[in-house]
Each structure stands twice: as C-alpha cells, then as structure tokens.
Coordinates of C-alpha atoms in Angstrom, one line a residue:
M1 CA -7.2 0.4 -24.6
D2 CA -8.4 -1.8 -21.8
V3 CA -7.8 -0.3 -18.4
E4 CA -8.0 -3.6 -16.6
S5 CA -4.7 -5.0 -15.5
E6 CA -3.8 -8.2 -13.7
V7 CA -2.2 -7.7 -10.3
S8 CA 1.1 -9.5 -10.5
A9 CA 2.0 -12.0 -7.8
D10 CA 5.1 -10.0 -6.8
A11 CA 3.3 -6.7 -6.5
A12 CA 0.5 -8.3 -4.5
A13 CA 3.0 -10.0 -2.2
A14 CA 4.8 -6.8 -1.7
A15 CA 1.7 -5.0 -0.6
T16 CA 0.3 -7.8 1.5
N17 CA 3.4 -8.7 3.5
G18 CA 4.0 -5.1 4.4
L19 CA 7.7 -5.5 3.6
G20 CA 8.0 -3.3 0.6
G21 CA 8.3 -6.2 -1.9
A22 CA 11.0 -8.0 0.0
G23 CA 9.8 -11.2 -1.6
E24 CA 11.6 -13.3 1.0
A25 CA 10.0 -16.6 1.9
A26 CA 10.9 -16.1 5.6
A27 CA 9.3 -12.7 5.8
E28 CA 6.1 -14.0 4.1
D29 CA 6.0 -17.0 6.3
A30 CA 6.3 -14.8 9.4
E31 CA 3.5 -12.7 8.2
A32 CA 1.4 -15.7 7.5
V33 CA 2.1 -17.0 11.0
V34 CA 1.0 -13.7 12.5
V35 CA -2.2 -13.6 10.5
T36 CA -3.2 -17.2 11.0
N37 CA -2.4 -17.3 14.7
G38 CA -4.7 -14.3 15.1
L39 CA -7.5 -15.8 13.0
A40 CA -7.4 -19.6 13.1
G41 CA -7.2 -20.3 16.8
G42 CA -10.0 -22.9 16.6
G43 CA -12.8 -20.6 17.7
E44 CA -16.2 -20.1 16.3
A45 CA -16.5 -18.8 12.7
S46 CA -18.0 -15.6 14.0
A47 CA -15.0 -15.0 16.2
E48 CA -12.6 -15.7 13.3
Q49 CA -14.7 -13.3 11.1
R50 CA -14.4 -10.6 13.7
S51 CA -10.6 -11.1 14.0
L52 CA -10.3 -10.9 10.2
E53 CA -12.4 -7.7 10.0
A54 CA -10.4 -6.2 12.8
Y55 CA -7.1 -7.0 11.1
A56 CA -8.3 -5.7 7.7
A57 CA -9.5 -2.5 9.3
L58 CA -5.9 -1.6 10.1
Y59 CA -5.3 -1.0 6.4
S60 CA -6.8 0.9 3.5
G61 CA -6.9 1.1 -0.2
R62 CA -5.1 -1.5 -2.4
T63 CA -3.0 -2.6 0.6
R64 CA -6.2 -3.9 2.4
L65 CA -7.2 -5.7 -0.7
A66 CA -3.8 -7.2 -1.2
R67 CA -3.6 -8.4 2.4
L68 CA -7.0 -10.0 2.2
V69 CA -5.9 -12.0 -0.8
F70 CA -2.6 -12.8 0.9
I71 CA -4.5 -14.2 3.9
A72 CA -6.7 -16.3 1.6
Q73 CA -3.6 -17.7 -0.1
R74 CA -1.7 -18.6 3.1
C75 CA -4.1 -19.3 6.0
G76 CA -4.8 -22.9 5.1
V77 CA -8.3 -22.7 6.6
E78 CA -11.1 -22.7 4.1
A79 CA -13.6 -20.7 6.3
I80 CA -11.1 -17.9 6.7
E81 CA -10.0 -18.1 3.1
L82 CA -13.5 -17.6 1.9
A83 CA -14.2 -14.9 4.5
A84 CA -11.1 -13.0 3.3
L85 CA -12.1 -13.5 -0.4
R86 CA -15.6 -12.3 0.3
M87 CA -14.3 -9.1 1.9
A88 CA -11.8 -8.6 -1.0
Y89 CA -14.5 -9.2 -3.6
D90 CA -17.0 -6.8 -2.0
E91 CA -14.5 -4.0 -1.4
A92 CA -12.9 -4.4 -4.9
K93 CA -16.3 -4.1 -6.4
A94 CA -17.2 -1.1 -4.3
R95 CA -13.9 0.6 -5.3
E96 CA -14.4 -0.5 -9.0
D97 CA -10.9 -2.2 -8.9
T98 CA -11.5 -4.7 -11.6
A99 CA -8.1 -6.4 -11.3
F100 CA -8.6 -7.3 -7.6
Y101 CA -12.2 -8.0 -8.2
R102 CA -11.3 -10.5 -11.0
E103 CA -8.6 -12.2 -8.8
A104 CA -11.0 -12.5 -5.9
A105 CA -13.8 -13.9 -8.0
L106 CA -11.5 -16.5 -9.7
R107 CA -10.2 -17.6 -6.3
I108 CA -13.7 -18.0 -4.9
N109 CA -14.5 -20.1 -7.9
G110 CA -18.2 -20.4 -7.1
R111 CA -17.8 -21.5 -3.5
L112 CA -19.8 -18.5 -2.2
G113 CA -22.8 -19.0 -4.4
P114 CA -24.2 -16.8 -7.2
T115 CA -23.7 -13.5 -5.3
H116 CA -19.9 -13.7 -5.7
L117 CA -19.4 -14.9 -9.2
L118 CA -17.3 -13.1 -11.8
D119 CA -19.6 -10.6 -13.5
Q120 CA -17.9 -9.9 -16.8
D121 CA -20.5 -7.4 -17.9
W122 CA -19.9 -5.3 -14.8
V123 CA -16.1 -5.5 -15.5
D124 CA -16.6 -4.4 -19.1
S125 CA -18.9 -1.5 -18.0
V126 CA -16.4 -0.3 -15.4
N127 CA -13.5 -0.5 -17.8
H128 CA -15.5 1.4 -20.4
R129 CA -16.2 4.3 -17.9
A130 CA -12.6 4.3 -16.8
E131 CA -11.4 4.6 -20.4
Q132 CA -13.6 7.6 -20.9
R133 CA -12.3 9.1 -17.7
K134 CA -8.7 8.6 -18.9
E135 CA -9.5 10.2 -22.2
N136 CA -11.0 13.2 -20.4
L137 CA -7.9 13.6 -18.2
E138 CA -5.6 13.4 -21.2
T139 CA -7.6 16.0 -23.1
E140 CA -7.6 18.3 -20.1
L141 CA -3.9 17.9 -19.8
E142 CA -3.3 18.9 -23.4
V143 CA -5.4 22.0 -22.9
Y144 CA -3.3 23.1 -19.9
K145 CA -0.1 22.4 -21.8
T146 CA -1.3 24.6 -24.6
C147 CA -2.0 27.4 -22.1
L148 CA 1.3 26.8 -20.3
H149 CA -0.5 26.7 -17.0
G150 CA 2.1 25.0 -14.8
E151 CA 0.1 24.4 -11.6
S152 CA -2.9 23.0 -13.6
I153 CA -0.5 20.7 -15.5
R154 CA 0.9 19.5 -12.2
I155 CA -2.5 18.8 -10.8
C156 CA -3.6 17.0 -13.9
Y157 CA -0.5 14.7 -13.9
N158 CA -1.4 13.9 -10.3
D159 CA -5.0 13.1 -11.3
L160 CA -3.7 10.8 -14.0
G161 CA -1.4 9.1 -11.6
D162 CA -4.2 8.6 -9.1
F163 CA -6.3 7.2 -12.0
Y164 CA -3.7 4.7 -13.1
Y165 CA -2.9 3.7 -9.5
S166 CA -6.6 3.0 -8.7
H167 CA -6.7 0.6 -11.7
G168 CA -3.4 -1.2 -10.8
R169 CA -1.4 0.3 -13.6
L170 CA 1.5 1.1 -11.3
T171 CA 4.3 1.8 -13.9
E172 CA 2.1 4.4 -15.7
A173 CA 1.0 5.9 -12.3
F174 CA 4.7 6.3 -11.3
K175 CA 5.6 8.0 -14.6
S176 CA 2.7 10.5 -14.2
Y177 CA 3.7 11.4 -10.6
I178 CA 7.3 11.9 -11.6
K179 CA 6.3 14.3 -14.4
T180 CA 4.9 16.7 -11.8
E181 CA 8.4 17.5 -10.8
E182 CA 8.8 19.8 -13.8
Y183 CA 6.0 22.0 -12.4
F184 CA 6.8 22.3 -8.7
S185 CA 6.3 25.7 -7.1
A186 CA 6.5 24.9 -3.4
S187 CA 8.4 22.4 -1.3
E188 CA 5.1 20.7 -0.3
H189 CA 4.8 19.6 -3.9
V190 CA 8.2 17.8 -3.6
V191 CA 6.9 15.9 -0.5
Q192 CA 3.6 15.1 -2.2
M193 CA 5.4 13.7 -5.2
C194 CA 7.8 11.7 -3.1
M195 CA 5.0 10.2 -1.0
K196 CA 3.1 9.1 -4.1
A197 CA 6.3 7.7 -5.7
I198 CA 7.1 5.8 -2.4
L199 CA 3.6 4.3 -2.4
I200 CA 4.1 2.9 -5.9
S201 CA 7.6 1.7 -5.2
V202 CA 6.6 -0.1 -2.1
E203 CA 4.0 -2.1 -4.0
L204 CA 6.4 -2.8 -6.8
G205 CA 9.1 -3.9 -4.3
H206 CA 11.7 -1.3 -5.5
N207 CA 13.4 -0.8 -2.1
V208 CA 16.3 1.3 -3.3
R209 CA 13.8 3.6 -5.0
V210 CA 11.9 3.9 -1.8
L211 CA 15.0 5.0 0.1
N212 CA 15.9 7.5 -2.6
F213 CA 12.5 9.2 -2.4
V214 CA 12.6 9.1 1.4
S215 CA 15.9 10.9 1.3
K216 CA 14.6 13.4 -1.2
A217 CA 11.6 14.2 0.9
Q218 CA 13.7 14.5 4.1
G219 CA 16.0 16.9 2.3
C220 CA 13.3 19.5 1.6
Q221 CA 14.1 23.0 2.9
D222 CA 10.8 23.5 4.7
P223 CA 10.3 21.5 8.0
L224 CA 8.3 18.4 7.6
S225 CA 5.2 17.7 9.8
P226 CA 5.6 15.1 12.6
I227 CA 3.2 12.8 10.7
A228 CA 5.3 13.1 7.5
I229 CA 8.5 12.4 9.5
A230 CA 6.9 9.3 11.0
K231 CA 5.7 8.1 7.7
L232 CA 9.1 8.4 6.1
Q233 CA 10.8 6.6 8.9
A234 CA 8.3 3.8 8.9
V235 CA 8.6 3.2 5.1
A236 CA 12.4 3.5 5.3
G237 CA 12.2 0.7 7.8
L238 CA 10.2 -1.4 5.4
A239 CA 12.7 -0.8 2.6
R240 CA 15.7 -1.6 4.9
L241 CA 13.9 -4.8 5.9
G242 CA 13.3 -5.7 2.3
R243 CA 17.0 -5.3 1.7
K244 CA 17.9 -7.5 4.7
E245 CA 19.5 -4.5 6.4
Y246 CA 18.0 -5.5 9.7
K247 CA 20.0 -3.3 12.1
L248 CA 19.2 -0.2 10.0
A249 CA 15.6 -1.4 9.8
A250 CA 15.4 -1.7 13.6
Q251 CA 16.8 1.8 14.0
E252 CA 14.2 3.3 11.5
F253 CA 11.3 1.5 13.2
L254 CA 12.5 2.4 16.7
E255 CA 12.7 6.1 15.7
T256 CA 9.2 6.2 14.2
G257 CA 7.1 8.5 16.3
P258 CA 3.7 7.7 17.7
E259 CA 2.3 10.4 15.3
L260 CA 2.2 7.6 12.7
G261 CA -1.0 6.2 14.3
S262 CA -3.4 5.2 11.6
N263 CA -2.2 7.9 9.2
Y264 CA -0.3 5.6 6.9
S265 CA -2.8 2.7 6.6
E266 CA -2.3 2.6 2.9
V267 CA 1.2 1.3 3.5
I268 CA 1.7 0.1 7.1
A269 CA -0.1 -0.1 10.4
A270 CA 1.4 1.1 13.7
Q271 CA 1.2 -2.5 15.0
D272 CA 3.5 -3.5 12.1
V273 CA 6.1 -0.9 13.1
A274 CA 6.0 -2.2 16.7
T275 CA 6.3 -5.9 15.6
Y276 CA 9.0 -5.4 13.0
G277 CA 10.9 -3.0 15.1
S278 CA 10.9 -5.2 18.2
L279 CA 11.9 -8.3 16.3
C280 CA 14.7 -6.6 14.4
A281 CA 15.9 -4.8 17.6
L282 CA 16.0 -8.0 19.7
A283 CA 17.9 -9.9 16.9
F284 CA 20.4 -7.3 15.7
L285 CA 20.9 -4.5 18.2
N286 CA 23.2 -4.7 21.2
Y287 CA 21.9 -4.6 24.7
S288 CA 22.6 -0.9 25.4
D289 CA 20.7 0.1 22.2
I290 CA 17.8 -2.1 23.1
K291 CA 17.7 -0.7 26.6
V292 CA 17.5 2.8 25.3
H293 CA 15.1 2.4 22.4
L294 CA 12.8 -0.6 22.9
P295 CA 11.0 0.5 26.1
L296 CA 10.0 3.7 24.3
L297 CA 8.7 1.9 21.3
L298 CA 6.7 -0.5 23.4
Q299 CA 5.3 2.4 25.5
C300 CA 4.2 4.2 22.4
Y301 CA 2.4 1.3 20.8
I302 CA 1.3 -1.0 23.6
S303 CA -2.1 0.7 23.8
L304 CA -2.8 -0.3 20.2
F305 CA -2.7 -4.0 21.1
W306 CA -4.8 -3.9 24.3

C-alpha cells in the first residue's frame, strides 16, 4: 500500500490560516493580508526573504509547511511565491513528507531550476521505507496484543498515529490515537491523547471535535500544567473562531496565558493569539470587558512583536 497521500486543499487551508479549518473566505483573506503586508512591502528581495523566514520560524511541523504553501498561493508576488515554495520543498524533503514535497515541486514547475524538480525516484524510495516502517509497527503491535501488555500497546498505537500523521494520513492517525484510550493507566495519558486528537482535528477543520477534546482534557482529575492550560485555551479560541462564535473566541484568546509562548508552534503562534484575540475583542466585546482584558493581553504579547 502506498503511504504517499495528497494533502487536500481543505486540510492545507485549515493548517495554514491558523483557524482550525474555518474555511471562511474572509478569514483566509485576512490571513493573506497579514502575510503579504509583512512580506511584500516593496523592499529588496533579501529583506522579503528575511521576513518570510522570520514568519515561517514561528511555526513547526506540518503547520509550517502548510503556511508556506498558503503564502505561495495567496501572496501574488512571484519572488515571494518562489521563496516560500523553495522553503517548503527543502523542508518537506528533509522531513521526508512526500505529500508536501510533491505539492511544492508541482507548484514550482521548474521555475527554480534543476535543484527543485520533482524527484519521483526519491519519492518512491521514501514511500518504500515508510511502508516497511509501518509493517514493523503493525507487527510489533500484534506481538504486544498477544502478550496483553497494555502500556506497550498504548505506546505502539501512539507510534502508529505519529507515523500516519507524518505522512499526511490524518484519518488513520486519528483512529490510532483514539485506540490508546482503551489502555490508559494515568490521567496524563488522557491529556496526551486529547492533544494529539486536537492536532488532527484542527488540520481537518473539525471544530466541534476540537472543542470536545478540549473539554475532555480540561476535565482530567489531576491539575494541568500552565502550558497545557494555555494550549487548550488557544486552540479552543481557534475552534470558536472557526464556528463564527467570535465573542467566545475573544474570551478564550484573552484568557490564554503567556505560558503559551512558542510551545504550541505546531498549531498556533503567540502572535496569532494576540492578533485574533484583539480583533475579536474590539469587534464583539463591550467596553468594560475590553477595558479589563485587552491591556493584559497586549502587555503579555507586545514584547513578541518588537
């Protein structure tokens, strides 16, 4: 079975616009304005390249790749488009993410010379190794099931989920993560599963599912760490924003603690929390609420912009 999968337009948009798959034209246009205003100010190509690199550095994993592709699609400036695609191509190849690699190569379409063409032999080689890795994981899982070793089964399902996620097979990754629930032995396992399920659900644009897993994680008996709390509030804000629940989104973003920092770069940057939270608050909260919450938000994140 070929492990390569195409990244759907909806999933890519969900990851790149940072809105949990809201899919709203207005939200995507707003993100494009933010990106292009920061990158296409008419300066030298080197300055634009530095701006692009600085922006991409805010994110990690598939989210960084998806945002680079999004910039290439929306910026309308060929120099920036090609710079974004070059970065996406190089990183996808380094990560052996054949789906994003193929998409970047096809969008480049030979415009960057022979060093950034689609190398089908490399794709086939990576997919072959990945298939072998999958078979090894499945064999390992069956052994643990035979031995009824619950913790090892849980870990193996997690490894399978990570494998599927790294190759863009999001539905299969989600199913693998969910199967770990049968083998929980500590509340931290619940939080771990919820965070992985949330990551998948954000990329797929399943906002209700995101909120369900946020609630499940927040309901754990053991206290959550400040970083975990901040992550859950930030991603709940994304889901609310995707559902057009702007007042609730504002409240979630405004309550997101500075502990978030760069700890959730696979989903959202702290700058996004400040931007989305401020805009939603100004548009949908009353004056008294803004007076209480907005200065604190700006105080927490202003240092990240300057």
